[in-house]
CSV table of C-alpha atoms and ligand atoms in Angstrom, one decimal:
chain,number,residue,atom,x,y,z
A,1,MET,CA,117.5,93.3,107.2
A,2,MET,CA,115.1,93.2,104.6
A,3,ARG,CA,115.1,94.9,101.1
A,4,GLY,CA,111.7,96.4,100.2
A,5,LYS,CA,110.3,99.1,98.4
A,6,ILE,CA,108.8,102.6,99.4
A,7,VAL,CA,105.2,102.4,98.2
A,8,ALA,CA,103.7,105.4,100.0
A,9,ALA,CA,105.7,108.3,101.8
A,10,PHE,CA,103.1,110.5,104.5
A,11,GLY,CA,105.7,113.0,105.0
A,12,ARG,CA,107.8,111.8,108.0
A,13,HIS,CA,106.3,107.8,107.7
A,14,PHE,CA,106.2,106.0,105.0
A,15,GLU,CA,104.9,102.3,103.7
A,16,VAL,CA,107.7,100.0,102.9
A,17,LEU,CA,106.5,96.6,101.0
A,18,VAL,CA,108.9,94.0,102.1
A,19,GLU,CA,110.5,91.2,99.9
A,20,ASN,CA,108.6,88.8,102.3
A,21,GLY,CA,105.6,90.7,100.9
A,22,GLU,CA,104.8,92.5,104.2
A,23,ARG,CA,103.6,96.2,104.2
A,24,TRP,CA,106.1,97.3,106.9
A,25,ARG,CA,105.1,101.5,108.8
A,26,CYS,CA,108.4,102.8,108.3
A,27,VAL,CA,110.2,105.7,109.8
A,28,THR,CA,113.5,107.1,109.4
A,29,ARG,CA,116.7,107.8,111.6
A,30,GLY,CA,117.6,111.1,110.7
A,31,LYS,CA,115.9,114.4,111.4
A,32,ARG,CA,116.4,114.8,107.1
A,33,ILE,CA,113.9,113.0,104.9
A,34,ASP,CA,116.0,111.3,102.3
A,35,PHE,CA,113.8,109.0,100.9
A,36,ALA,CA,111.2,108.9,98.2
A,37,CYS,CA,108.3,107.0,97.2
A,38,GLY,CA,109.2,104.3,94.7
A,39,ASP,CA,113.0,104.0,96.8
A,40,GLU,CA,114.1,100.7,97.1
A,41,VAL,CA,115.4,100.5,100.8
A,42,GLU,CA,117.0,98.3,103.6
A,43,VAL,CA,115.0,98.2,106.8
A,44,GLU,CA,114.9,96.3,109.9
A,45,THR,CA,112.1,95.5,111.4
A,46,THR,CA,111.5,97.2,115.3
A,47,SER,CA,108.0,95.8,116.3
A,48,GLU,CA,105.2,93.4,113.9
A,49,HIS,CA,104.9,95.4,110.7
A,50,HIS,CA,107.0,98.2,111.7
A,51,GLY,CA,110.3,99.3,111.4
A,52,ILE,CA,113.1,101.8,110.3
A,53,ILE,CA,114.6,102.7,106.9
A,54,LEU,CA,118.6,102.1,107.0
A,55,LYS,CA,119.0,103.4,103.4
A,56,ALA,CA,118.4,103.5,99.8
A,57,PHE,CA,120.0,102.0,97.2
A,58,PRO,CA,121.5,103.7,94.2
A,59,ARG,CA,118.7,105.0,92.6
A,60,ARG,CA,118.5,105.1,88.7
A,61,SER,CA,116.3,108.6,88.8
A,62,LEU,CA,115.0,111.2,91.3
A,63,LEU,CA,112.8,114.3,91.7
A,64,HIS,CA,113.1,117.1,93.6
A,65,ARG,CA,111.4,120.2,94.0
A,66,SER,CA,113.4,122.6,96.0
A,67,ASP,CA,113.7,126.7,96.3
A,68,ALA,CA,115.7,128.5,98.4
A,69,PHE,CA,114.9,127.2,101.6
A,70,ARG,CA,113.3,123.8,101.2
A,71,GLU,CA,113.6,120.7,99.6
A,72,LYS,CA,110.8,117.9,98.6
A,73,LEU,CA,111.8,115.0,97.2
A,74,LEU,CA,109.3,113.6,95.0
A,75,ALA,CA,109.6,110.1,93.6
A,76,ALA,CA,112.5,108.1,92.7
A,77,ASN,CA,113.8,105.4,90.4
A,78,VAL,CA,110.7,106.6,88.1
A,79,THR,CA,111.3,106.1,84.1
A,80,GLN,CA,108.4,108.6,83.1
A,81,ILE,CA,106.5,111.5,84.0
A,82,MET,CA,103.2,112.3,83.0
A,83,ILE,CA,102.3,116.1,83.7
A,84,VAL,CA,98.2,116.2,84.0
A,85,VAL,CA,96.2,119.3,83.1
A,86,ALA,CA,92.7,119.6,82.5
A,87,THR,CA,90.2,122.2,80.2
A,88,GLU,CA,89.1,123.2,83.5
A,89,PRO,CA,90.4,125.0,86.2
A,90,GLY,CA,93.1,126.8,84.3
A,91,PHE,CA,96.4,125.5,84.4
A,92,SER,CA,100.5,127.1,84.1
A,93,ASP,CA,101.8,126.6,81.1
A,94,GLU,CA,105.1,127.7,82.9
A,95,LEU,CA,104.6,124.8,85.5
A,96,ILE,CA,104.6,122.4,82.4
A,97,SER,CA,107.7,123.7,81.3
A,98,ARG,CA,109.6,123.2,85.2
A,99,CYS,CA,108.4,119.6,85.0
A,100,LEU,CA,109.7,119.5,81.7
A,101,CYS,CA,112.7,120.9,82.9
A,102,ALA,CA,112.9,118.7,86.0
A,103,ALA,CA,112.5,115.1,83.1
A,104,GLU,CA,114.8,116.2,81.1
A,105,ASP,CA,117.6,116.6,83.9
A,106,GLN,CA,116.9,113.0,84.9
A,107,ARG,CA,116.6,111.6,81.5
A,108,LEU,CA,113.1,110.7,82.2
A,109,THR,CA,110.8,110.3,79.4
A,110,ALA,CA,107.9,113.1,79.7
A,111,ARG,CA,104.4,113.5,77.8
A,112,ILE,CA,101.4,115.7,78.6
A,113,VAL,CA,98.2,114.0,79.1
A,114,LEU,CA,95.6,116.9,78.8
A,115,ASN,CA,92.5,115.4,80.7
A,116,LYS,CA,88.4,116.2,80.7
A,117,ILE,CA,88.2,116.9,77.2
A,118,ASP,CA,84.8,116.4,77.8
A,119,VAL,CA,84.3,119.6,79.7
A,120,THR,CA,84.1,121.3,75.8
A,121,GLU,CA,84.1,124.9,76.8
A,122,GLY,CA,87.5,124.9,77.7
A,123,LEU,CA,89.1,122.4,75.2
A,124,ALA,CA,90.2,125.1,72.5
A,125,LYS,CA,91.9,127.3,75.1
A,126,ALA,CA,94.0,124.4,76.6
A,127,ARG,CA,94.9,123.2,73.0
A,128,GLU,CA,95.9,126.4,72.2
A,129,ARG,CA,98.4,126.7,75.4
A,130,LEU,CA,99.5,123.8,74.9
A,131,ARG,CA,100.6,123.8,71.2
A,132,MET,CA,104.1,125.2,72.0
A,133,PHE,CA,104.8,121.8,73.8
A,134,THR,CA,103.6,120.1,70.8
A,135,ALA,CA,105.9,122.2,68.6
A,136,LEU,CA,109.0,120.9,71.0
A,137,GLY,CA,108.2,117.0,70.2
A,138,TYR,CA,106.3,116.4,73.8
A,139,GLU,CA,103.1,114.0,73.3
A,140,VAL,CA,100.0,115.4,74.8
A,141,ILE,CA,97.4,112.9,75.4
A,142,GLU,CA,93.8,113.8,75.0
A,143,ILE,CA,91.9,112.1,77.6
A,144,ALA,CA,88.6,111.8,79.3
A,145,ALA,CA,88.9,109.9,82.7
A,146,HIS,CA,85.8,109.4,83.5
A,147,VAL,CA,85.2,108.3,80.1
A,148,ASP,CA,88.5,106.1,79.4
A,149,ALA,CA,91.7,106.0,80.5
A,150,SER,CA,92.4,103.7,78.1
A,151,PRO,CA,94.7,105.7,75.5
A,152,LEU,CA,97.6,105.6,78.3
A,153,MET,CA,98.0,102.1,79.0
A,154,THR,CA,100.1,101.0,76.2
A,155,ARG,CA,102.2,104.2,77.6
A,156,LEU,CA,102.7,102.5,80.8
A,157,ARG,CA,103.1,99.6,79.8
A,158,ASP,CA,106.5,98.7,81.4
A,159,GLU,CA,107.3,101.8,82.9
A,160,THR,CA,107.8,103.7,86.1
A,161,THR,CA,105.7,106.7,86.0
A,162,VAL,CA,104.6,109.7,88.5
A,163,LEU,CA,101.3,112.0,87.2
A,164,VAL,CA,102.4,115.5,88.6
A,165,GLY,CA,100.4,118.6,88.3
A,166,GLN,CA,98.3,121.2,90.0
A,167,SER,CA,95.6,120.3,92.2
A,168,GLY,CA,92.4,119.2,91.1
A,169,MET,CA,93.2,118.3,87.3
A,170,GLY,CA,92.0,114.4,87.7
A,171,LYS,CA,95.7,112.3,88.8
A,172,SER,CA,93.6,110.6,91.3
A,173,THR,CA,90.7,109.7,89.1
A,174,LEU,CA,93.0,109.0,86.6
A,175,THR,CA,94.9,106.7,89.3
A,176,ASN,CA,91.3,104.9,89.9
A,177,ALA,CA,90.5,104.3,86.3
A,178,LEU,CA,93.5,103.0,85.5
A,179,VAL,CA,94.1,100.6,88.6
A,180,PRO,CA,91.3,99.2,89.7
A,181,ASP,CA,91.7,98.5,93.1
A,182,ALA,CA,93.2,102.1,94.0
A,183,ASN,CA,90.7,103.7,95.9
A,184,ALA,CA,92.7,106.9,96.0
A,185,ALA,CA,90.7,110.2,97.4
A,186,THR,CA,89.3,111.9,95.0
A,187,ARG,CA,87.6,115.8,95.3
A,188,GLU,CA,84.4,114.0,95.6
A,189,ILE,CA,84.8,111.2,98.1
A,190,SER,CA,86.5,113.9,100.2
A,191,ALA,CA,84.2,116.7,99.8
A,192,VAL,CA,83.4,117.0,103.3
A,193,LEU,CA,86.4,117.7,104.6
A,194,ASP,CA,87.5,119.2,101.4
A,195,THR,CA,89.9,122.4,102.8
A,196,GLY,CA,89.5,123.9,99.3
A,197,LYS,CA,93.4,122.9,98.1
A,198,HIS,CA,94.4,119.4,97.7
A,199,THR,CA,92.4,115.9,97.8
A,200,THR,CA,95.8,113.7,97.1
A,201,THR,CA,98.2,114.2,100.6
A,202,THR,CA,100.1,111.4,100.3
A,203,THR,CA,102.5,110.0,97.1
A,204,ARG,CA,101.3,106.4,96.6
A,205,LEU,CA,102.9,103.8,93.9
A,206,TYR,CA,100.2,101.7,92.7
A,207,PRO,CA,101.6,98.3,90.6
A,208,LEU,CA,100.1,97.9,86.6
A,209,ALA,CA,98.1,94.7,86.0
A,210,CYS,CA,100.2,95.1,82.6
A,211,GLY,CA,103.8,95.6,84.3
A,212,GLY,CA,105.1,98.8,85.7
A,213,ALA,CA,103.5,101.0,88.0
A,214,LEU,CA,102.2,104.1,88.8
A,215,ILE,CA,102.9,107.0,91.1
A,216,ASP,CA,99.7,109.5,92.2
A,217,SER,CA,101.1,112.2,94.0
A,218,PRO,CA,99.6,115.5,95.7
A,219,GLY,CA,98.7,118.5,93.7
A,220,VAL,CA,101.7,120.9,93.2
A,221,GLN,CA,101.1,125.2,92.7
A,222,ALA,CA,105.2,126.0,92.8
A,223,PHE,CA,107.9,123.6,91.4
A,224,GLY,CA,111.0,125.5,92.4
A,225,LEU,CA,114.3,124.1,91.0
A,226,ALA,CA,117.1,125.9,92.9
A,227,HIS,CA,119.1,122.3,93.2
A,228,LEU,CA,119.9,122.6,89.2
A,229,ASP,CA,122.6,124.5,88.2
A,230,GLN,CA,122.9,126.9,85.4
A,231,ASP,CA,123.9,124.5,82.6
A,232,ALA,CA,120.8,121.7,83.6
A,233,LEU,CA,118.4,124.3,83.7
A,234,ALA,CA,119.5,125.5,80.3
A,235,ALA,CA,119.7,122.3,78.7
A,236,GLY,CA,116.7,121.3,80.2
A,237,PHE,CA,115.1,123.6,77.4
A,238,VAL,CA,115.9,120.8,74.6
A,239,GLU,CA,115.0,123.7,72.1
A,240,PHE,CA,117.9,125.4,73.9
A,241,ARG,CA,120.4,123.1,73.6
A,242,PRO,CA,121.7,123.5,69.5
A,243,PHE,CA,122.2,127.4,70.6
A,244,LEU,CA,124.1,126.4,74.0
A,245,GLY,CA,127.6,127.1,74.1
A,246,HIS,CA,127.9,129.5,70.8
A,247,CYS,CA,127.0,132.4,72.6
A,248,ARG,CA,130.5,135.2,72.2
A,249,PHE,CA,131.0,134.8,76.0
A,250,ARG,CA,132.1,131.4,77.9
A,251,ASP,CA,130.1,133.0,80.5
A,252,CYS,CA,127.2,134.3,79.0
A,253,ARG,CA,124.2,134.8,81.6
A,254,HIS,CA,122.1,134.5,78.3
A,255,ASP,CA,120.8,137.8,79.6
A,256,ALA,CA,121.6,141.4,78.0
A,257,GLU,CA,124.8,140.2,76.8
A,258,PRO,CA,126.2,141.3,72.9
A,259,GLY,CA,126.5,137.7,70.3
A,260,CYS,CA,124.0,135.8,73.0
A,261,ALA,CA,123.0,132.8,71.1
A,262,LEU,CA,119.8,132.3,73.0
A,263,THR,CA,118.5,135.5,72.7
A,264,ASP,CA,119.1,136.1,69.0
A,265,ALA,CA,117.4,132.8,69.1
A,266,VAL,CA,114.3,134.3,70.5
A,267,SER,CA,114.3,137.2,68.4
A,268,ALA,CA,114.7,135.1,65.0
A,269,GLY,CA,111.5,133.1,66.5
A,270,ARG,CA,113.8,130.4,66.7
A,271,ILE,CA,112.9,129.8,70.5
A,272,SER,CA,109.6,131.1,71.4
A,273,ALA,CA,109.2,133.8,73.9
A,274,ARG,CA,107.4,132.5,76.1
A,275,ARG,CA,109.3,129.5,77.1
A,276,PHE,CA,112.8,132.1,77.2
A,277,ASN,CA,110.4,133.9,79.8
A,278,HIS,CA,109.5,130.7,81.7
A,279,TYR,CA,113.7,129.8,81.7
A,280,ARG,CA,114.4,133.4,82.9
A,281,GLN,CA,111.9,133.1,85.5
A,282,LEU,CA,114.0,129.9,86.8
A,283,ARG,CA,117.1,131.2,86.5
A,284,GLY,CA,116.4,134.4,88.7
A,285,GLU,CA,115.5,131.9,91.0
A,286,ILE,CA,118.5,128.9,91.2
A,287,GLU,CA,120.5,132.5,91.3
A,288,TYR,CA,118.8,133.7,94.5
A,289,ALA,CA,119.0,130.2,96.1
A,290,LYS,CA,122.7,130.6,95.1
A,291,ARG,CA,123.1,134.0,96.7
A,292,GLN,CA,121.1,132.4,99.9
A,293,SER,CA,123.5,129.7,100.8
A,294,GLN,CA,125.9,132.1,100.8
A,295,GLY,CA,124.7,134.3,103.0
A,296,TRP,CA,125.0,137.6,100.7
B,301,GTP,N1,84.4,116.3,83.6
B,301,GTP,C1,85.4,115.8,83.9
B,301,GTP,N2,85.7,115.7,85.4
B,301,GTP,C2,86.7,114.7,86.1
B,301,GTP,C3,87.8,113.9,84.6
B,301,GTP,N3,88.6,113.5,85.8
B,301,GTP,C4,88.2,113.8,86.8
B,301,GTP,N4,87.3,115.3,87.0
B,301,GTP,C5,87.0,115.6,88.2
B,301,GTP,O1,87.8,116.6,88.6
B,301,GTP,C6,88.1,116.6,89.7
B,301,GTP,C7,89.1,116.4,90.4
B,301,GTP,O2,90.0,115.0,90.2
B,301,GTP,P1,90.7,114.7,91.2
B,301,GTP,O3,91.5,113.5,90.5
B,301,GTP,O4,90.8,114.5,92.7
B,301,GTP,O5,92.1,115.8,91.0
B,301,GTP,P2,93.2,115.7,91.4
B,301,GTP,O6,94.3,116.0,90.2
B,301,GTP,O7,93.8,114.2,91.9
B,301,GTP,O8,93.5,116.5,92.6
B,301,GTP,P3,94.9,116.7,94.1
B,301,GTP,O9,94.9,115.3,94.6
B,301,GTP,O10,94.7,117.8,95.2
B,301,GTP,O11,96.2,117.0,93.2
B,301,GTP,C8,87.0,115.6,90.9
B,301,GTP,O12,85.8,116.6,91.0
B,301,GTP,C9,87.0,114.8,89.5
B,301,GTP,O13,85.5,114.4,89.6
B,301,GTP,C10,87.3,114.2,83.7
B,301,GTP,O14,87.7,113.6,83.2
B,301,GTP,N5,86.2,114.9,83.1
B,302,MG,MG1,94.8,113.5,93.7
B,303,ZN,ZN1,123.7,133.6,75.9
């Protein structure tokens, strides 16, 4: 039995960096995939450079996506999430709210990276879309991964950072710029095989020379948070926090109830209507998932 760290997740298989320095290809015992890239695990060898993952040690954090039917572990033990968007193709601000909520729930530092600022046509529009998040206190770092990714370096030091975002935003390009020997496939390299969807299919962790690690992940289209309860969801919207607990009814759904502190704050312009819509969408999904699981 040895200790190791999962450095790559390929669906049902994992690559584990074992404490003796070897990299083993590992499978799990059960049918469920309970492990994620970044997990500290106990492994047992089955043949040379092959093994089985026995268990994960307690996690500092866990990022997962889930809807009413499926759950997918994204990364474990990260301390920071960088949500990567770009001037082109267009990005969803609702997806940003979802990622921020997941980050807040796990008490991670969250930053937004606006990539491809060398593509000036989309720049003003992208900045405009991100203003809502800057106003909440989230840092937006503008960058052109092709030109210079170094502005990210100071924020990565000694952190375990996961890059998340839609396909084509430049996560793997950033990874290659920050980790000289990463060799992560980007759209150009895989153009021949490109099915038009995701270029990256594996979540992979790269140690950083400055200390810490960077995790590149496949593009996400949907980021469900069905595993959160309603209180955690509302608290995941940082600007809601001062109003929580101040509704007239203790079990307020923050929908059409009289005396709702949240909807009042929206009317008063203290909470953005757009963010409140993101919240309502997520609340509906969580209610639906709960009904499904209870067989209604
Ligand atoms: N102009 C410009 N293009 C960039 C920049 N960064 C990345 N790209 C291009 O954007 C495309 C997508 O980049 P990837 O790094 O493959 O994107 P990704 O986010 O890893 O995509 P998935 O792996 O599918 O999730 C590639 O053609 C990159 O060359 C940039 O700073 N400027
Ligand atoms: Mg990629
Ligand atoms: Zn309310």
